[in-house]
């Protein structure tokens, strides 16, 4: 398939380019576009055939629903039914931004978007290019623009690596702001439930809602397969090709460092080439213990760690190592999203990909 590439600067938006991409979507095409979290692969949310092409391009199972992206509050009432008063007030504060809310689905959203579920996930992205595109094309259904199971693209280049030749157009607006996906909350359950931690801290959402949100072990990234039967879990997420071992941070950096070194030495004894992914505070401790040492940034700045995470996971596969060991972070603020992604990336029982 012929893929057109548009470079659109965030601070100097080429309106003609946006209009061309909008027309592609209105004609039933699929377009990669930037958001403040990660790049998305969009189709018109009311066009079932176009939405099917998104699943095919990503190699994503059809039973995994997509998020609908909107650009104004009026569109929320077109795609969702019964918006609780509390949610209506909360989104005035949280939107545009990396907060996705699960509501009852309205009739104008194609069944393919929600995998026939009665609910729809909705968000208003805080990215000027995304907002312009949606204003022109109407609500856009979009998953992250990666091949299923791979880390989400945080640069136009990563989106091209995965999607060139598979989509009608790619908008490259450089690096995204957060580098992890939006936070998803199910507002149809009582009490509300966290479905996926992300770029908006749950603490912040709880504060704005004035209500508790249940955080299950699954939302922390512990896999269902740890309880389930032999065939392993249904989906694989965010995984690099290189096997990844996560060493959790339990409040004692020294203990964590020693565990990383122990695992690295063990792997090397069996002849494996080892990479260590560490924070800038502890990186000097690993000299001589690994073949490659990468850093995801400072422990004091979890925003930076989140932002670097998917890029590091992609880079890892180019290092030519047999195994990687990664340091965990504290599960606070964006740290919850980082740990969710790392736990999933390091779950090696996986059989199939999707996210
Ligand atoms: O930041 C983001 O959320 C990015 C950008 C592009 O907006 N999008 C994104 O989409 O991460 P995706 O498809 O990679 O992840 C969406 C998640 C999936 O895990 C999906 O299962 C869940 O949202 N989801 C969507 N609709 C749902 C529904 N009706 N019920 C339950 N889960 C739903
Ligand atoms: Mg995804």
Short mmCIF file of C-alpha atoms and ligand atoms in Angstrom, two decimals:
data_model
loop_
_atom_site.label_atom_id
_atom_site.label_comp_id
_atom_site.label_asym_id
_atom_site.label_seq_id
_atom_site.Cartn_x
_atom_site.Cartn_y
_atom_site.Cartn_z
CA UNK A 1 0.00 0.00 0.00
CA UNK A 2 1.19 3.51 -0.77
CA UNK A 3 1.78 5.46 2.44
CA UNK A 4 1.98 9.24 2.34
CA UNK A 5 4.13 10.88 4.98
CA UNK A 6 3.32 14.37 6.26
CA UNK A 7 5.66 16.25 8.57
CA UNK A 8 3.54 18.65 10.61
CA UNK A 9 5.24 20.91 13.16
CA UNK A 10 3.26 21.28 16.40
CA UNK A 11 4.07 24.99 16.65
CA UNK A 12 3.39 25.79 12.99
CA UNK A 13 0.57 23.56 11.78
CA UNK A 14 0.26 23.06 8.03
CA UNK A 15 -3.52 23.29 7.65
CA UNK A 16 -3.44 21.92 4.11
CA UNK A 17 -1.69 18.77 5.25
CA UNK A 18 -4.21 18.32 8.07
CA UNK A 19 -7.06 18.74 5.57
CA UNK A 20 -5.58 16.11 3.24
CA UNK A 21 -5.32 13.64 6.12
CA UNK A 22 -8.87 14.50 7.17
CA UNK A 23 -10.11 13.76 3.65
CA UNK A 24 -8.35 10.41 3.69
CA UNK A 25 -10.22 9.53 6.90
CA UNK A 26 -13.55 10.80 5.52
CA UNK A 27 -13.04 8.54 2.47
CA UNK A 28 -12.56 5.50 4.73
CA UNK A 29 -8.77 5.53 4.90
CA UNK A 30 -6.52 5.04 7.94
CA UNK A 31 -4.02 7.61 9.21
CA UNK A 32 -1.27 7.55 11.85
CA UNK A 33 -1.40 10.75 13.94
CA UNK A 34 0.37 12.12 17.02
CA UNK A 35 -1.23 12.53 20.44
CA UNK A 36 0.30 13.76 23.70
CA UNK A 37 0.72 10.13 24.87
CA UNK A 38 1.76 7.93 21.92
CA UNK A 39 1.02 7.85 18.20
CA UNK A 40 -2.42 6.51 17.22
CA UNK A 41 -3.72 4.80 14.09
CA UNK A 42 -7.06 6.39 13.27
CA UNK A 43 -10.19 5.64 11.27
CA UNK A 44 -13.59 7.30 11.31
CA UNK A 45 -15.40 5.91 14.40
CA UNK A 46 -18.65 5.60 12.46
CA UNK A 47 -17.15 3.64 9.53
CA UNK A 48 -16.99 -0.07 10.37
CA UNK A 49 -15.09 -1.04 7.21
CA UNK A 50 -12.40 1.57 7.85
CA UNK A 51 -12.09 0.43 11.47
CA UNK A 52 -11.58 -3.15 10.31
CA UNK A 53 -8.60 -1.95 8.26
CA UNK A 54 -7.04 -0.59 11.47
CA UNK A 55 -7.19 -4.03 13.09
CA UNK A 56 -5.65 -5.61 9.98
CA UNK A 57 -2.83 -3.04 9.71
CA UNK A 58 -1.86 -3.65 13.36
CA UNK A 59 -2.43 -7.37 13.26
CA UNK A 60 -4.72 -6.88 16.26
CA UNK A 61 -7.39 -9.39 17.31
CA UNK A 62 -10.84 -8.02 16.45
CA UNK A 63 -12.09 -8.65 20.00
CA UNK A 64 -9.89 -5.93 21.52
CA UNK A 65 -11.83 -2.63 21.40
CA UNK A 66 -10.47 0.79 20.38
CA UNK A 67 -10.58 4.21 22.06
CA UNK A 68 -12.73 6.90 20.39
CA UNK A 69 -10.95 10.27 20.21
CA UNK A 70 -13.02 13.45 20.24
CA UNK A 71 -12.22 17.15 19.95
CA UNK A 72 -15.15 18.78 21.77
CA UNK A 73 -17.61 17.94 24.50
CA UNK A 74 -20.58 17.85 22.13
CA UNK A 75 -19.08 14.81 20.41
CA UNK A 76 -19.04 13.00 23.75
CA UNK A 77 -22.83 12.91 23.69
CA UNK A 78 -22.74 11.55 20.14
CA UNK A 79 -20.51 8.60 20.98
CA UNK A 80 -21.67 7.84 24.53
CA UNK A 81 -24.98 7.49 26.31
CA UNK A 82 -25.69 8.39 29.92
CA UNK A 83 -22.72 10.52 30.91
CA UNK A 84 -22.91 10.64 34.73
CA UNK A 85 -22.93 14.16 36.16
CA UNK A 86 -19.72 13.43 38.09
CA UNK A 87 -17.89 12.42 34.91
CA UNK A 88 -19.21 15.42 32.98
CA UNK A 89 -17.76 17.69 35.66
CA UNK A 90 -14.46 15.78 35.91
CA UNK A 91 -13.72 15.95 32.21
CA UNK A 92 -14.10 19.72 32.28
CA UNK A 93 -10.95 19.60 34.42
CA UNK A 94 -9.15 16.59 32.91
CA UNK A 95 -9.77 17.16 29.17
CA UNK A 96 -8.08 17.60 26.86
CA UNK A 97 -5.59 15.20 28.41
CA UNK A 98 -4.47 11.59 28.84
CA UNK A 99 -7.64 10.44 30.61
CA UNK A 100 -9.88 7.84 28.92
CA UNK A 101 -13.31 7.06 30.34
CA UNK A 102 -15.45 4.00 29.72
CA UNK A 103 -19.14 4.83 29.27
CA UNK A 104 -22.21 3.23 27.73
CA UNK A 105 -21.89 3.26 23.94
CA UNK A 106 -24.04 5.47 21.72
CA UNK A 107 -25.56 4.29 18.40
CA UNK A 108 -23.23 6.25 16.11
CA UNK A 109 -20.12 4.28 16.99
CA UNK A 110 -19.49 1.31 14.68
CA UNK A 111 -19.74 -2.11 16.37
CA UNK A 112 -16.20 -2.92 15.18
CA UNK A 113 -14.79 -0.12 17.37
CA UNK A 114 -16.07 -1.63 20.60
CA UNK A 115 -15.86 -5.32 19.62
CA UNK A 116 -19.63 -5.52 20.14
CA UNK A 117 -19.35 -4.45 23.77
CA UNK A 118 -22.09 -2.18 25.18
CA UNK A 119 -19.41 0.25 26.38
CA UNK A 120 -17.14 2.74 24.61
CA UNK A 121 -13.79 4.19 25.73
CA UNK A 122 -13.54 7.95 25.00
CA UNK A 123 -10.84 10.56 25.32
CA UNK A 124 -9.99 14.08 24.14
CA UNK A 125 -6.25 14.22 23.38
CA UNK A 126 -4.21 17.29 24.31
CA UNK A 127 -2.37 17.59 21.02
CA UNK A 128 -3.05 20.42 18.57
CA UNK A 129 -2.57 18.24 15.46
CA UNK A 130 -4.85 15.50 16.79
CA UNK A 131 -7.50 18.04 17.78
CA UNK A 132 -7.42 19.71 14.33
CA UNK A 133 -7.71 16.36 12.59
CA UNK A 134 -10.68 15.29 14.73
CA UNK A 135 -12.41 18.68 14.38
CA UNK A 136 -12.33 18.13 10.62
CA UNK A 137 -13.03 14.37 10.41
CA UNK A 138 -15.31 13.84 13.43
CA UNK A 139 -14.71 11.22 16.17
CA UNK A 140 -11.73 8.99 15.37
CA UNK A 141 -11.30 5.43 16.63
CA UNK A 142 -7.62 4.75 17.24
CA UNK A 143 -5.40 2.24 19.00
CA UNK A 144 -1.69 2.92 19.46
CA UNK A 145 0.11 2.86 16.09
CA UNK A 146 2.35 -0.13 16.79
CA UNK A 147 2.20 -3.63 15.42
CA UNK A 148 0.30 -5.63 18.02
CA UNK A 149 2.46 -6.65 20.96
CA UNK A 150 5.27 -4.20 20.25
CA UNK A 151 6.02 -1.07 22.31
CA UNK A 152 3.81 1.90 21.39
CA UNK A 153 5.42 4.46 19.06
CA UNK A 154 6.53 7.66 20.78
CA UNK A 155 8.08 9.24 17.67
CA UNK A 156 6.95 9.57 14.06
CA UNK A 157 9.96 7.47 13.12
CA UNK A 158 8.85 4.55 15.35
CA UNK A 159 5.36 4.79 13.84
CA UNK A 160 6.92 4.59 10.36
CA UNK A 161 9.02 1.57 11.28
CA UNK A 162 5.84 -0.30 12.24
CA UNK A 163 3.24 1.15 9.87
CA UNK A 164 4.87 2.27 6.61
CA UNK A 165 3.23 0.42 3.73
CA UNK A 166 0.29 -0.66 5.91
CA UNK A 167 -1.61 2.64 6.19
CA UNK A 168 -2.74 5.46 3.89
CA UNK A 169 -0.86 8.24 5.66
CA UNK A 170 1.49 8.96 8.56
CA UNK A 171 1.71 12.34 10.27
CA UNK A 172 5.13 12.85 11.85
CA UNK A 173 5.13 15.56 14.51
CA UNK A 174 8.25 14.41 16.32
CA UNK A 175 8.38 13.06 19.87
CA UNK A 176 5.23 12.75 21.99
CA UNK A 177 5.03 14.47 25.38
CA UNK A 178 4.29 11.61 27.83
CA UNK A 179 5.52 8.50 26.03
CA UNK A 180 2.99 6.21 27.75
CA UNK A 181 -0.67 5.72 26.90
CA UNK A 182 -3.65 7.36 28.57
CA UNK A 183 -5.11 6.26 31.90
CA UNK A 184 -8.37 4.30 31.42
CA UNK A 185 -11.14 4.34 34.04
CA UNK A 186 -14.34 2.31 33.85
CA UNK A 187 -17.16 4.66 34.88
CA UNK A 188 -19.84 2.04 34.22
CA UNK A 189 -18.86 0.00 37.29
CA UNK A 190 -19.55 0.98 40.87
CA UNK A 191 -17.13 1.74 42.42
CA UNK A 192 -15.17 2.91 39.39
CA UNK A 193 -12.30 0.73 38.25
CA UNK A 194 -8.87 1.46 36.84
CA UNK A 195 -8.52 -0.51 33.60
CA UNK A 196 -5.04 0.74 32.70
CA UNK A 197 -2.72 3.15 34.53
CA UNK A 198 -1.24 5.75 32.19
CA UNK A 199 -0.01 9.26 31.70
CA UNK A 200 -2.60 10.84 34.00
CA UNK A 201 -1.84 9.83 37.61
CA UNK A 202 -4.75 7.97 39.25
CA UNK A 203 -4.20 10.12 42.34
CA UNK A 204 -5.12 13.14 40.24
CA UNK A 205 -8.30 11.53 38.85
CA UNK A 206 -9.41 10.44 42.33
CA UNK A 207 -8.89 13.98 43.58
CA UNK A 208 -10.97 15.51 40.77
CA UNK A 209 -13.73 12.89 40.95
CA UNK A 210 -13.85 12.90 44.73
CA UNK A 211 -14.45 9.16 44.53
CA UNK A 212 -12.33 6.08 45.01
CA UNK A 213 -11.08 4.06 42.05
CA UNK A 214 -10.38 0.35 42.47
CA UNK A 215 -6.87 -0.72 41.40
CA UNK A 216 -6.76 -4.46 40.76
CA UNK A 217 -3.57 -6.56 40.48
CA UNK A 218 -4.23 -6.75 36.70
CA UNK A 219 -4.21 -2.95 36.50
CA UNK A 220 -0.81 -3.01 38.21
CA UNK A 221 0.36 -5.23 35.38
CA UNK A 222 0.32 -8.62 37.11
CA UNK A 223 -0.84 -11.04 34.46
CA UNK A 224 -3.98 -13.16 34.62
CA UNK A 225 -1.83 -16.10 33.55
CA UNK A 226 -0.19 -16.16 36.97
CA UNK A 227 -3.47 -17.54 38.26
CA UNK A 228 -4.68 -19.23 35.12
CA UNK A 229 -4.10 -22.51 33.34
CA UNK A 230 -1.22 -23.68 31.21
CA UNK A 231 -1.83 -22.09 27.78
CA UNK A 232 -0.56 -18.76 29.06
CA UNK A 233 -2.26 -15.47 28.80
CA UNK A 234 -4.33 -14.31 25.94
CA UNK A 235 -2.29 -11.36 24.82
CA UNK A 236 1.24 -10.13 24.83
CA UNK A 237 1.95 -6.45 25.52
CA UNK A 238 4.75 -4.01 24.85
CA UNK A 239 7.33 -6.70 24.64
CA UNK A 240 10.75 -6.31 23.17
CA UNK A 241 12.01 -9.41 21.34
CA UNK A 242 14.78 -9.65 23.93
CA UNK A 243 13.68 -11.53 27.06
CA UNK A 244 13.35 -9.06 29.90
CA UNK A 245 13.66 -9.66 33.64
CA UNK A 246 12.19 -7.04 35.97
CA UNK A 247 13.65 -6.51 39.43
CA UNK A 248 11.05 -4.73 41.53
CA UNK A 249 12.02 -1.73 43.63
CA UNK A 250 10.84 -2.32 47.19
CA UNK A 251 12.07 0.89 48.77
CA UNK A 252 15.66 -0.30 49.15
CA UNK A 253 17.86 0.61 46.16
CA UNK A 254 20.84 -1.36 47.50
CA UNK A 255 18.84 -4.58 47.69
CA UNK A 256 17.58 -4.03 44.14
CA UNK A 257 21.07 -3.34 42.76
CA UNK A 258 22.44 -6.51 44.34
CA UNK A 259 19.61 -8.56 42.85
CA UNK A 260 20.26 -7.08 39.38
CA UNK A 261 23.96 -7.93 39.66
CA UNK A 262 23.20 -11.45 40.87
CA UNK A 263 20.89 -12.09 37.90
CA UNK A 264 23.38 -10.60 35.45
CA UNK A 265 26.20 -12.80 36.74
CA UNK A 266 23.97 -15.86 36.62
CA UNK A 267 23.04 -15.19 32.98
CA UNK A 268 26.64 -14.56 31.99
CA UNK A 269 27.77 -17.82 33.56
CA UNK A 270 25.57 -19.61 31.04
CA UNK A 271 27.26 -17.71 28.19
CA UNK A 272 24.55 -15.12 27.62
CA UNK A 273 25.14 -11.53 26.55
CA UNK A 274 23.41 -9.30 29.07
CA UNK A 275 21.97 -5.78 29.04
CA UNK A 276 21.00 -3.84 32.16
CA UNK A 277 18.46 -1.01 32.05
CA UNK A 278 18.91 1.23 35.08
CA UNK A 279 18.30 4.67 36.50
CA UNK A 280 20.97 7.33 36.23
CA UNK A 281 21.46 7.10 40.02
CA UNK A 282 22.49 3.43 40.01
CA UNK A 283 24.00 2.98 36.55
CA UNK A 284 27.61 3.31 37.75
CA UNK A 285 27.12 0.23 39.93
CA UNK A 286 26.85 -2.10 36.94
CA UNK A 287 30.16 -1.37 35.23
CA UNK A 288 31.74 -4.69 34.29
CA UNK A 289 28.63 -6.72 35.10
CA UNK A 290 26.86 -6.38 31.72
CA UNK A 291 27.63 -6.19 28.00
CA UNK A 292 25.36 -3.20 27.48
CA UNK A 293 24.10 -0.69 30.04
CA UNK A 294 21.18 1.59 29.17
CA UNK A 295 19.48 4.23 31.28
CA UNK A 296 15.85 5.29 31.28
CA UNK A 297 16.57 8.45 33.26
CA UNK A 298 16.54 9.66 36.83
CA UNK A 299 14.61 8.02 39.63
CA UNK A 300 13.81 11.53 40.83
CA UNK A 301 11.90 12.24 37.60
CA UNK A 302 9.45 9.45 36.81
CA UNK A 303 7.97 11.63 34.04
CA UNK A 304 11.29 11.30 32.22
CA UNK A 305 11.39 7.53 32.84
CA UNK A 306 7.89 7.09 31.41
CA UNK A 307 8.82 9.19 28.43
CA UNK A 308 11.96 7.16 27.64
CA UNK A 309 10.53 3.71 28.37
CA UNK A 310 9.16 2.55 25.00
CA UNK A 311 12.13 4.00 23.12
CA UNK A 312 14.51 2.06 25.37
CA UNK A 313 12.53 -1.15 24.87
CA UNK A 314 12.80 -0.65 21.10
CA UNK A 315 16.53 0.13 21.31
CA UNK A 316 17.11 -2.96 23.38
CA UNK A 317 16.37 -5.19 20.41
CA UNK A 318 19.17 -3.53 18.46
CA UNK A 319 21.82 -4.19 21.12
CA UNK A 320 22.31 -7.84 20.16
CA UNK A 321 22.02 -9.19 23.69
CA UNK A 322 20.36 -12.45 24.80
CA UNK A 323 18.67 -11.11 27.90
CA UNK A 324 18.02 -7.82 29.67
CA UNK A 325 17.49 -6.98 33.32
CA UNK A 326 15.58 -3.83 34.19
CA UNK A 327 15.23 -1.94 37.48
CA UNK A 328 11.70 -1.24 38.73
CA UNK A 329 10.49 2.08 40.11
CA UNK A 330 8.24 3.21 42.92
CA UNK A 331 4.52 2.71 42.13
CA UNK A 332 3.54 6.33 42.65
CA UNK A 333 2.10 8.83 40.14
CA UNK A 334 3.40 7.90 36.68
CA UNK A 335 5.37 5.10 38.37
CA UNK A 336 2.21 2.96 38.37
CA UNK A 337 2.04 3.16 34.55
CA UNK A 338 5.78 2.47 34.24
CA UNK A 339 5.51 -0.64 36.44
CA UNK A 340 2.40 -1.85 34.58
CA UNK A 341 4.28 -1.66 31.26
CA UNK A 342 7.45 -3.24 32.67
CA UNK A 343 5.56 -6.13 34.29
CA UNK A 344 3.79 -6.84 31.02
CA UNK A 345 6.95 -6.46 28.94
CA UNK A 346 8.74 -8.93 31.19
CA UNK A 347 5.98 -11.56 31.25
CA UNK A 348 7.47 -14.27 29.11
CA UNK A 349 4.62 -16.78 29.23
CA UNK A 350 2.94 -14.80 26.46
CA UNK A 351 1.74 -16.51 23.33
CA UNK A 352 0.09 -13.85 21.24
CA UNK A 353 0.32 -10.10 20.78
CA UNK A 354 -2.18 -7.32 20.76
CA UNK A 355 -2.14 -4.01 22.54
O1 LIG B 1 -3.03 7.13 24.95
C1 LIG B 1 -3.77 6.29 24.44
O2 LIG B 1 -4.74 5.82 25.03
C2 LIG B 1 -3.43 5.85 23.00
C3 LIG B 1 -3.58 7.07 22.09
C4 LIG B 1 -3.42 6.72 20.64
O3 LIG B 1 -4.81 7.69 22.34
N1 LIG B 1 -4.29 4.79 22.60
C5 LIG B 1 -4.16 3.52 23.04
O4 LIG B 1 -5.04 2.61 22.46
O5 LIG B 1 -3.34 3.19 23.86
P1 LIG B 1 -4.86 1.02 22.59
O6 LIG B 1 -5.85 0.47 21.65
O7 LIG B 1 -3.45 0.65 22.36
O8 LIG B 1 -5.30 0.72 24.04
C6 LIG B 1 -6.64 0.89 24.39
C7 LIG B 1 -7.03 -0.02 25.50
C8 LIG B 1 -7.02 -1.48 25.11
O9 LIG B 1 -6.34 -2.20 26.12
C9 LIG B 1 -8.49 -1.86 25.08
O10 LIG B 1 -8.68 -3.18 25.48
C10 LIG B 1 -9.11 -0.87 26.04
O11 LIG B 1 -8.37 0.30 25.86
N2 LIG B 1 -10.53 -0.60 25.70
C11 LIG B 1 -11.01 0.14 24.69
N3 LIG B 1 -12.35 0.11 24.66
C12 LIG B 1 -12.74 -0.65 25.69
C13 LIG B 1 -14.01 -1.09 26.20
N4 LIG B 1 -15.15 -0.74 25.61
N5 LIG B 1 -14.01 -1.89 27.28
C14 LIG B 1 -12.85 -2.25 27.88
N6 LIG B 1 -11.63 -1.88 27.46
C15 LIG B 1 -11.57 -1.10 26.37
MG1 LIG B 2 -1.72 -0.21 22.39
#
